[in-house]
Amino acid sequence: MVGLVLFTRSEVQSKEASSQQAAEESLETPLLKDQDSTADQGKQVKLGFLTCLVSKGRSLAFERILFCATRGNVFLRQSFVDEVVIDPNSGEKFKKNVFVVFFSGERAKSKILKICEAFEANRYPFAEDLGKQAQIVLKVSGKLSELKTTIDAGLLHRANLLETIGKQYKQWSVLLIKLSGDREVQRTMLELLNQLDGFSSDERIKVITTTNRADILDPALMRSGRLDRKIEFPHPTEEARARIMQCFVEKTVVETTVCLIV
């Protein structure tokens, strides 16, 4: 047996109007209304807030998950950080966005903290008390001023050093070349001394050396058992120089116009 319920036109219109009004009210309320965040209209709601840095590539997902997890009962704002930020945990450089999230209730705070941890967000504590906020601002401003002074002094010192180096670079280059040459001379000298010390007096070996700087000979070379005699020859005359050159060109055909006296 089938029963029929009949409605008048006015009753149907009344039901349609009430259902439309309920739909409009549902659009104005948060998604999946959170019981913890609702409060009586007459009571004052205390808001809390959190600040954090999130990687720029994950900022959109971070915002969406915050909205869904708290069922829309948060107010947040974000801004792009112009400078590259060094992550304190990994030490790597990232482009990040800074967030400030306002919420109400401990449950919402707990959810936000878990989401921040999941997204590896860098949270920076900021006191809710206005007096403490002013103290923190003054403290951070003082540290920034000290760091700026230190950095400026370092940059000025670096500029002065570079200017000094630029002025003395040529002189230092010549000195370095000279020191390198002195090292080669010292190495050769030590090798020569080792060779001289290897001969015995009964081996009938004569060591003859020549130099054009007899005035700077190392005294170690003139010790007994090494170079026993020093024979100095004066500069050759023109005639002597011609004879010396004649020895070199004795077997060489030289034109008569060539002058062998140098």
XYZ file of C-alpha atoms in Angstrom:
262
model
C 0.000 0.000 0.000
C 1.548 3.307 -1.081
C 0.871 6.528 0.832
C 1.066 9.963 -0.727
C 1.875 13.194 1.107
C 0.652 16.307 -0.628
C 2.126 19.780 -0.072
C 0.619 23.034 -1.040
C 2.510 25.475 -3.282
C 3.189 27.809 -0.347
C 4.718 24.990 1.723
C 7.030 23.990 -1.144
C 8.222 27.570 -1.612
C 8.835 27.899 2.135
C 10.987 24.739 2.209
C 13.046 25.901 -0.817
C 13.704 29.272 0.807
C 14.827 27.678 4.082
C 17.183 25.242 2.309
C 18.728 28.083 0.264
C 19.273 30.126 3.434
C 20.989 27.143 5.106
C 23.294 26.724 2.112
C 24.298 30.395 2.218
C 25.060 30.152 5.934
C 27.247 27.062 5.356
C 29.403 28.992 2.877
C 30.142 31.657 5.468
C 31.218 29.190 8.175
C 34.646 27.468 8.293
C 35.036 24.066 6.624
C 34.325 21.159 8.985
C 33.588 23.519 11.840
C 36.187 23.077 14.597
C 34.583 22.784 18.005
C 37.763 23.949 19.761
C 37.881 27.230 17.883
C 34.256 28.249 18.459
C 33.495 30.537 21.322
C 30.590 32.474 22.652
C 30.103 35.831 21.021
C 30.235 37.571 24.372
C 33.629 36.120 25.333
C 36.929 37.684 24.263
C 39.073 35.281 22.220
C 42.855 35.463 22.789
C 44.792 35.010 19.576
C 48.224 33.450 19.338
C 50.718 33.643 16.507
C 53.749 31.818 15.133
C 56.453 33.021 12.772
C 58.561 30.779 10.551
C 60.570 30.510 7.348
C 59.542 27.961 4.709
C 61.268 27.039 1.471
C 59.816 29.086 -1.384
C 58.986 25.995 -3.436
C 56.930 24.487 -0.585
C 55.193 27.652 0.623
C 51.971 27.073 -1.342
C 51.582 23.491 -0.067
C 52.380 24.700 3.457
C 49.603 27.294 3.276
C 47.033 24.818 1.934
C 47.761 22.160 4.541
C 47.572 24.749 7.328
C 44.162 25.855 6.084
C 42.823 22.298 5.787
C 44.263 21.039 9.082
C 42.783 23.934 11.065
C 39.548 23.883 9.027
C 40.060 27.428 7.913
C 40.372 28.871 11.413
C 43.729 30.593 10.842
C 44.827 33.919 9.444
C 48.203 33.934 7.756
C 50.357 36.203 5.676
C 53.579 35.456 3.819
C 56.294 37.500 2.160
C 59.264 36.564 -0.011
C 62.712 37.048 1.537
C 64.902 38.954 -0.927
C 68.214 37.537 0.279
C 69.245 33.881 0.111
C 68.867 32.309 3.569
C 71.317 29.769 5.035
C 69.428 26.912 6.669
C 70.693 26.554 10.280
C 70.221 22.766 10.235
C 71.762 21.761 6.894
C 73.933 24.806 6.226
C 72.644 24.974 2.625
C 71.372 28.133 0.935
C 67.669 28.407 0.067
C 65.173 30.968 -1.161
C 62.484 31.162 1.516
C 59.220 32.842 2.429
C 58.493 34.255 5.866
C 55.107 33.371 7.393
C 53.124 34.771 10.303
C 50.174 32.588 11.367
C 47.473 33.790 13.759
C 45.337 31.158 15.487
C 43.057 30.566 18.448
C 43.231 27.582 20.787
C 45.859 25.079 21.886
C 44.675 22.391 19.473
C 45.232 24.703 16.522
C 48.672 25.622 17.876
C 49.618 21.945 18.234
C 48.559 21.216 14.653
C 50.493 24.192 13.297
C 53.649 23.152 15.170
C 53.435 19.621 13.739
C 52.981 20.987 10.216
C 55.973 23.310 10.683
C 58.053 20.330 11.800
C 56.918 18.258 8.803
C 57.863 21.053 6.378
C 61.200 21.639 8.158
C 60.202 25.238 8.763
C 62.617 27.377 10.761
C 60.580 28.802 13.647
C 61.729 31.924 15.441
C 60.204 32.565 18.888
C 58.734 36.006 19.435
C 57.267 36.927 22.805
C 53.596 37.866 22.991
C 54.225 40.410 25.747
C 54.721 43.908 24.306
C 57.469 44.759 26.797
C 59.455 41.650 25.913
C 58.912 42.336 22.218
C 60.494 45.773 22.611
C 63.453 44.238 24.473
C 63.969 41.651 21.732
C 63.836 44.322 19.016
C 66.400 46.458 20.857
C 68.669 43.457 21.444
C 68.560 42.308 17.819
C 69.034 45.869 16.551
C 72.096 46.251 18.789
C 73.623 43.013 17.503
C 72.960 44.031 13.906
C 74.628 47.382 14.536
C 77.684 45.673 16.060
C 77.916 43.228 13.161
C 77.608 46.057 10.634
C 80.392 47.985 12.378
C 82.619 44.884 12.392
C 81.927 44.117 8.733
C 82.553 47.727 7.684
C 85.863 47.741 9.580
C 86.859 44.454 7.908
C 85.988 45.780 4.452
C 87.992 48.963 5.084
C 90.974 46.925 6.309
C 90.766 44.684 3.245
C 90.653 47.710 0.932
C 93.729 49.197 2.618
C 95.616 45.904 2.333
C 94.744 45.526 -1.344
C 95.847 49.103 -2.000
C 99.163 48.468 -0.232
C 99.683 45.223 -2.132
C 98.902 46.965 -5.412
C 101.547 49.616 -4.743
C 104.246 47.162 -3.630
C 103.403 44.243 -5.923
C 106.239 44.913 -8.366
C 108.786 45.326 -5.575
C 107.624 42.116 -3.893
C 107.762 40.235 -7.199
C 111.406 41.227 -7.690
C 112.184 40.254 -4.097
C 110.483 36.888 -4.551
C 112.466 36.160 -7.693
C 115.653 37.113 -5.892
C 114.826 34.881 -2.928
C 114.044 32.006 -5.276
C 117.408 32.508 -6.975
C 119.172 32.583 -3.605
C 117.561 29.266 -2.726
C 118.933 27.729 -5.916
C 122.392 29.089 -5.084
C 122.191 27.671 -1.568
C 121.084 24.295 -2.905
C 123.967 24.229 -5.392
C 126.395 25.280 -2.670
C 125.275 22.502 -0.330
C 125.604 19.952 -3.108
C 129.119 21.217 -3.893
C 130.125 21.005 -0.244
C 128.850 17.440 -0.051
C 130.870 16.519 -3.122
C 134.042 18.125 -1.742
C 133.673 16.333 1.569
C 133.522 13.035 -0.307
C 137.137 13.173 -1.525
C 140.102 11.847 0.431
C 143.461 13.636 0.478
C 145.305 10.603 -0.969
C 143.092 10.161 -4.055
C 145.121 12.674 -6.078
C 141.958 14.449 -7.186
C 142.141 18.143 -7.869
C 138.984 20.249 -7.875
C 139.187 23.521 -9.764
C 136.320 26.009 -9.646
C 135.906 29.436 -11.206
C 133.786 32.417 -10.300
C 133.537 36.063 -11.209
C 132.367 36.965 -7.684
C 135.254 35.911 -5.478
C 134.303 38.622 -3.005
C 131.134 36.804 -1.949
C 132.495 33.263 -1.638
C 131.023 31.357 1.290
C 133.646 30.919 4.040
C 132.604 27.275 4.300
C 134.186 26.679 0.880
C 137.554 28.034 1.993
C 137.979 25.684 4.941
C 140.899 23.274 5.023
C 140.159 20.141 3.028
C 137.934 21.931 0.548
C 139.256 24.844 -1.528
C 142.749 25.314 -0.146
C 143.917 27.994 -2.570
C 142.366 31.049 -4.105
C 144.055 32.379 -7.220
C 142.792 35.666 -8.542
C 143.292 36.630 -12.190
C 143.016 40.252 -13.248
C 140.763 41.256 -16.109
C 142.416 40.379 -19.433
C 143.839 43.086 -21.644
C 142.705 43.602 -25.216
C 145.588 41.512 -26.465
C 144.753 38.720 -24.029
C 141.082 38.816 -25.032
C 142.101 38.550 -28.686
C 144.192 35.469 -27.913
C 141.316 33.917 -26.005
C 138.939 34.508 -28.897
C 141.535 33.137 -31.294
C 141.490 29.860 -29.365
C 137.739 29.557 -29.905
C 137.790 30.367 -33.608
C 141.004 28.537 -34.446
C 139.206 25.928 -36.551
C 136.561 28.328 -37.846
C 136.703 30.356 -41.045
C 136.372 33.995 -40.037
C 136.246 36.931 -42.401
C 139.022 39.437 -42.116
C 136.522 42.172 -41.359
C 135.482 40.519 -38.072
C 137.039 42.089 -34.986
C 137.891 39.536 -32.330
C 138.700 42.085 -29.660
C 135.654 42.488 -27.377
